[in-house]
CSV table of N, CA and C in Angstrom, one decimal:
chain,number,residue,atom,x,y,z
A,144,ARG,N,-137.7,-17.4,30.0
A,144,ARG,CA,-137.2,-18.6,29.9
A,144,ARG,C,-135.7,-18.6,29.4
A,145,ALA,N,-135.0,-17.5,28.7
A,145,ALA,CA,-133.9,-17.4,28.7
A,145,ALA,C,-133.2,-17.3,30.0
A,146,GLN,N,-133.9,-16.3,30.7
A,146,GLN,CA,-133.1,-15.9,32.6
A,146,GLN,C,-133.2,-17.4,33.1
A,147,ALA,N,-134.0,-18.1,32.9
A,147,ALA,CA,-133.8,-19.5,33.6
A,147,ALA,C,-132.8,-20.0,33.4
A,148,ALA,N,-132.8,-20.3,31.9
A,148,ALA,CA,-131.4,-20.9,31.7
A,148,ALA,C,-130.0,-20.5,32.0
A,149,LYS,N,-130.2,-18.9,32.5
A,149,LYS,CA,-128.9,-18.2,32.8
A,149,LYS,C,-128.9,-18.9,34.0
A,150,LEU,N,-129.4,-19.0,34.8
A,150,LEU,CA,-129.4,-18.7,36.4
A,150,LEU,C,-129.0,-20.5,36.8
A,151,THR,N,-129.4,-21.3,35.6
A,151,THR,CA,-128.8,-22.5,35.8
A,151,THR,C,-127.4,-22.4,35.5
A,152,ASP,N,-127.1,-22.0,34.3
A,152,ASP,CA,-125.5,-21.9,34.2
A,152,ASP,C,-124.9,-21.3,35.2
A,153,TYR,N,-125.5,-20.2,35.5
A,153,TYR,CA,-124.5,-19.5,36.9
A,153,TYR,C,-124.4,-20.3,38.1
A,154,ALA,N,-125.7,-20.9,38.2
A,154,ALA,CA,-125.3,-22.2,39.5
A,154,ALA,C,-124.6,-22.9,39.3
A,155,GLU,N,-124.3,-23.7,38.2
A,155,GLU,CA,-123.4,-24.7,37.8
A,155,GLU,C,-122.0,-23.9,37.7
A,156,ILE,N,-121.8,-23.1,37.7
A,156,ILE,CA,-120.0,-22.7,37.9
A,156,ILE,C,-119.9,-22.0,39.2
A,157,GLY,N,-121.1,-22.1,39.8
A,157,GLY,CA,-121.0,-21.4,41.5
A,157,GLY,C,-121.0,-20.0,41.7
A,158,ILE,N,-121.7,-19.2,41.0
A,158,ILE,CA,-122.1,-17.8,40.9
A,158,ILE,C,-123.0,-17.8,42.2
A,159,LEU,N,-122.2,-17.2,43.3
A,159,LEU,CA,-123.2,-17.3,44.5
A,159,LEU,C,-124.3,-16.4,44.6
A,160,GLU,N,-124.4,-15.2,44.0
A,160,GLU,CA,-125.6,-14.3,43.9
A,160,GLU,C,-125.7,-13.5,42.3
A,161,VAL,N,-127.0,-13.4,42.5
A,161,VAL,CA,-127.0,-12.7,41.4
A,161,VAL,C,-128.4,-11.5,41.5
A,162,TRP,N,-128.3,-10.4,40.9
A,162,TRP,CA,-129.1,-9.4,41.0
A,162,TRP,C,-129.7,-9.2,39.9
A,163,GLN,N,-131.1,-9.5,40.1
A,163,GLN,CA,-131.7,-9.0,39.1
A,163,GLN,C,-132.2,-7.5,38.9
A,164,ILE,N,-132.3,-6.8,38.1
A,164,ILE,CA,-133.0,-5.6,37.5
A,164,ILE,C,-134.5,-5.6,36.6
A,165,ASP,N,-135.1,-5.1,37.6
A,165,ASP,CA,-136.7,-4.9,36.9
A,165,ASP,C,-136.4,-3.2,36.8
A,166,PRO,N,-137.0,-3.1,35.2
A,166,PRO,CA,-136.8,-1.6,35.0
A,166,PRO,C,-138.3,-1.0,34.9
A,167,VAL,N,-139.3,-2.3,35.0
A,167,VAL,CA,-140.6,-1.7,35.1
A,167,VAL,C,-141.1,-1.4,36.4
A,168,ALA,N,-140.7,-2.0,37.1
A,168,ALA,CA,-140.8,-2.1,38.7
A,168,ALA,C,-139.8,-1.2,39.4
A,169,ARG,N,-138.7,-0.8,38.8
A,169,ARG,CA,-138.0,-0.3,39.3
A,169,ARG,C,-137.1,-0.4,40.7
A,170,ALA,N,-137.0,-2.1,40.6
A,170,ALA,CA,-136.3,-2.6,42.1
A,170,ALA,C,-135.3,-3.9,41.5
A,171,ILE,N,-134.7,-4.0,42.5
A,171,ILE,CA,-133.6,-5.2,42.2
A,171,ILE,C,-133.9,-6.2,43.0
A,172,THR,N,-133.9,-7.3,42.4
A,172,THR,CA,-134.0,-8.7,43.4
A,172,THR,C,-132.6,-9.4,43.3
A,173,VAL,N,-132.4,-9.6,44.5
A,173,VAL,CA,-131.1,-10.3,45.0
A,173,VAL,C,-131.7,-11.8,45.3
A,174,LEU,N,-130.6,-12.6,44.6
A,174,LEU,CA,-131.0,-14.0,44.6
A,174,LEU,C,-129.4,-14.5,44.8
A,175,GLN,N,-129.8,-15.8,46.0
A,175,GLN,CA,-128.4,-16.4,46.1
A,175,GLN,C,-128.2,-17.7,46.4
A,176,LEU,N,-127.6,-18.0,46.0
A,176,LEU,CA,-127.2,-19.6,45.6
A,176,LEU,C,-127.4,-20.5,46.8
A,177,THR,N,-128.3,-21.5,46.9
A,177,THR,CA,-128.9,-22.2,48.1
A,177,THR,C,-128.6,-23.5,47.8
A,178,ALA,N,-128.1,-24.7,48.1
A,178,ALA,CA,-128.2,-26.0,47.9
A,178,ALA,C,-128.6,-26.1,46.1
A,179,GLY,N,-127.8,-25.5,45.7
A,179,GLY,CA,-127.8,-25.9,44.1
A,179,GLY,C,-128.9,-24.9,43.2
A,180,SER,N,-129.5,-24.3,43.7
A,180,SER,CA,-130.4,-23.2,43.6
A,180,SER,C,-130.6,-21.8,43.6
A,181,TYR,N,-131.0,-20.9,43.1
A,181,TYR,CA,-131.2,-19.2,43.6
A,181,TYR,C,-132.5,-19.3,44.2
A,182,LYS,N,-132.4,-18.9,45.5
A,182,LYS,CA,-133.8,-18.5,46.2
A,182,LYS,C,-133.5,-16.7,46.8
A,183,GLU,N,-134.9,-16.2,46.3
A,183,GLU,CA,-134.9,-14.5,46.6
A,183,GLU,C,-134.4,-14.5,48.1
A,184,VAL,N,-133.6,-13.8,48.4
A,184,VAL,CA,-133.0,-13.0,49.6
A,184,VAL,C,-133.5,-11.5,50.3
A,185,ALA,N,-133.8,-10.9,48.8
A,185,ALA,CA,-134.3,-9.3,49.2
A,185,ALA,C,-134.6,-9.2,48.1
A,186,ARG,N,-135.5,-7.8,48.0
A,186,ARG,CA,-135.9,-6.8,47.0
A,186,ARG,C,-135.9,-5.5,47.4
A,187,PHE,N,-135.1,-4.7,46.6
A,187,PHE,CA,-134.8,-3.5,46.8
A,187,PHE,C,-136.0,-2.8,46.2
A,188,GLY,N,-136.6,-1.3,46.4
A,188,GLY,CA,-137.4,-0.6,45.4
A,188,GLY,C,-136.4,0.6,45.9
A,189,VAL,N,-136.8,1.5,44.5
A,189,VAL,CA,-136.2,2.8,44.0
A,189,VAL,C,-135.6,3.9,45.3
A,190,ASP,N,-136.6,3.3,46.4
A,190,ASP,CA,-136.1,4.1,47.6
A,190,ASP,C,-135.0,4.0,48.6
A,191,GLU,N,-134.5,2.5,48.1
A,191,GLU,CA,-134.1,2.0,49.2
A,191,GLU,C,-132.5,2.0,48.7
A,192,VAL,N,-131.7,1.2,49.5
A,192,VAL,CA,-130.1,1.5,49.8
A,192,VAL,C,-129.7,-0.2,49.3
A,193,LEU,N,-129.5,-0.8,48.3
A,193,LEU,CA,-129.2,-2.0,48.1
A,193,LEU,C,-127.8,-2.3,48.9
A,194,ARG,N,-127.7,-3.4,49.2
A,194,ARG,CA,-126.9,-4.2,50.2
A,194,ARG,C,-126.5,-5.8,50.0
A,195,SER,N,-125.1,-6.2,50.2
A,195,SER,CA,-125.0,-7.3,49.9
A,195,SER,C,-124.5,-7.9,51.0
A,196,ASP,N,-124.8,-9.2,51.4
A,196,ASP,CA,-124.1,-9.8,52.7
A,196,ASP,C,-123.0,-10.3,52.0
A,197,LEU,N,-122.3,-10.7,50.6
A,197,LEU,CA,-121.5,-11.1,50.4
A,197,LEU,C,-120.6,-10.1,49.9
A,198,LEU,N,-121.0,-8.9,49.8
A,198,LEU,CA,-120.3,-7.4,49.8
A,198,LEU,C,-120.5,-6.7,50.5
A,199,PRO,N,-120.0,-6.8,51.8
A,199,PRO,CA,-120.4,-6.1,53.2
A,199,PRO,C,-120.2,-4.7,52.9
A,200,SER,N,-119.1,-4.0,52.2
A,200,SER,CA,-118.8,-2.5,52.0
A,200,SER,C,-119.4,-2.1,51.2
A,201,PHE,N,-119.8,-2.6,50.3
A,201,PHE,CA,-121.0,-2.1,49.0
A,201,PHE,C,-122.3,-1.7,49.5
A,202,SER,N,-122.5,-0.4,49.1
A,202,SER,CA,-124.0,0.0,49.0
A,202,SER,C,-124.6,1.1,48.3
A,203,MET,N,-125.5,0.8,47.6
A,203,MET,CA,-126.0,2.1,46.5
A,203,MET,C,-127.5,1.8,46.3
A,204,GLN,N,-127.7,3.2,46.1
A,204,GLN,CA,-128.9,4.0,46.3
A,204,GLN,C,-129.8,3.3,45.1
A,205,VAL,N,-130.8,2.4,44.8
A,205,VAL,CA,-131.3,2.1,43.6
A,205,VAL,C,-131.8,2.7,42.4
A,206,GLY,N,-132.2,3.9,43.2
A,206,GLY,CA,-133.2,4.9,42.6
A,206,GLY,C,-132.0,5.6,41.2
A,207,GLU,N,-130.4,5.4,41.4
A,207,GLU,CA,-129.5,5.9,40.8
A,207,GLU,C,-129.2,4.7,39.6
A,208,ILE,N,-129.5,3.7,39.6
A,208,ILE,CA,-129.9,2.9,38.4
A,208,ILE,C,-130.8,3.3,37.4
A,209,PHE,N,-131.8,3.7,37.8
A,209,PHE,CA,-132.9,4.5,36.9
A,209,PHE,C,-133.0,5.5,36.5
A,210,GLU,N,-131.9,6.3,36.8
A,210,GLU,CA,-131.8,7.6,36.6
A,210,GLU,C,-131.7,8.1,35.0
């Protein structure tokens, strides 16, 4: 519930992208602001490379976060 409240706050101030880190699943979910609410646009597992349309020069091996 606290996470939903944070997403509402982020949307209200116009944060275009949020990354949710799930330490249990060892994954990152990318949400993008669309028409006032966040939609999941990608989910990256531990063996994948995280990329963002909003940060085109950025990439990172997801597994590095969980080491």
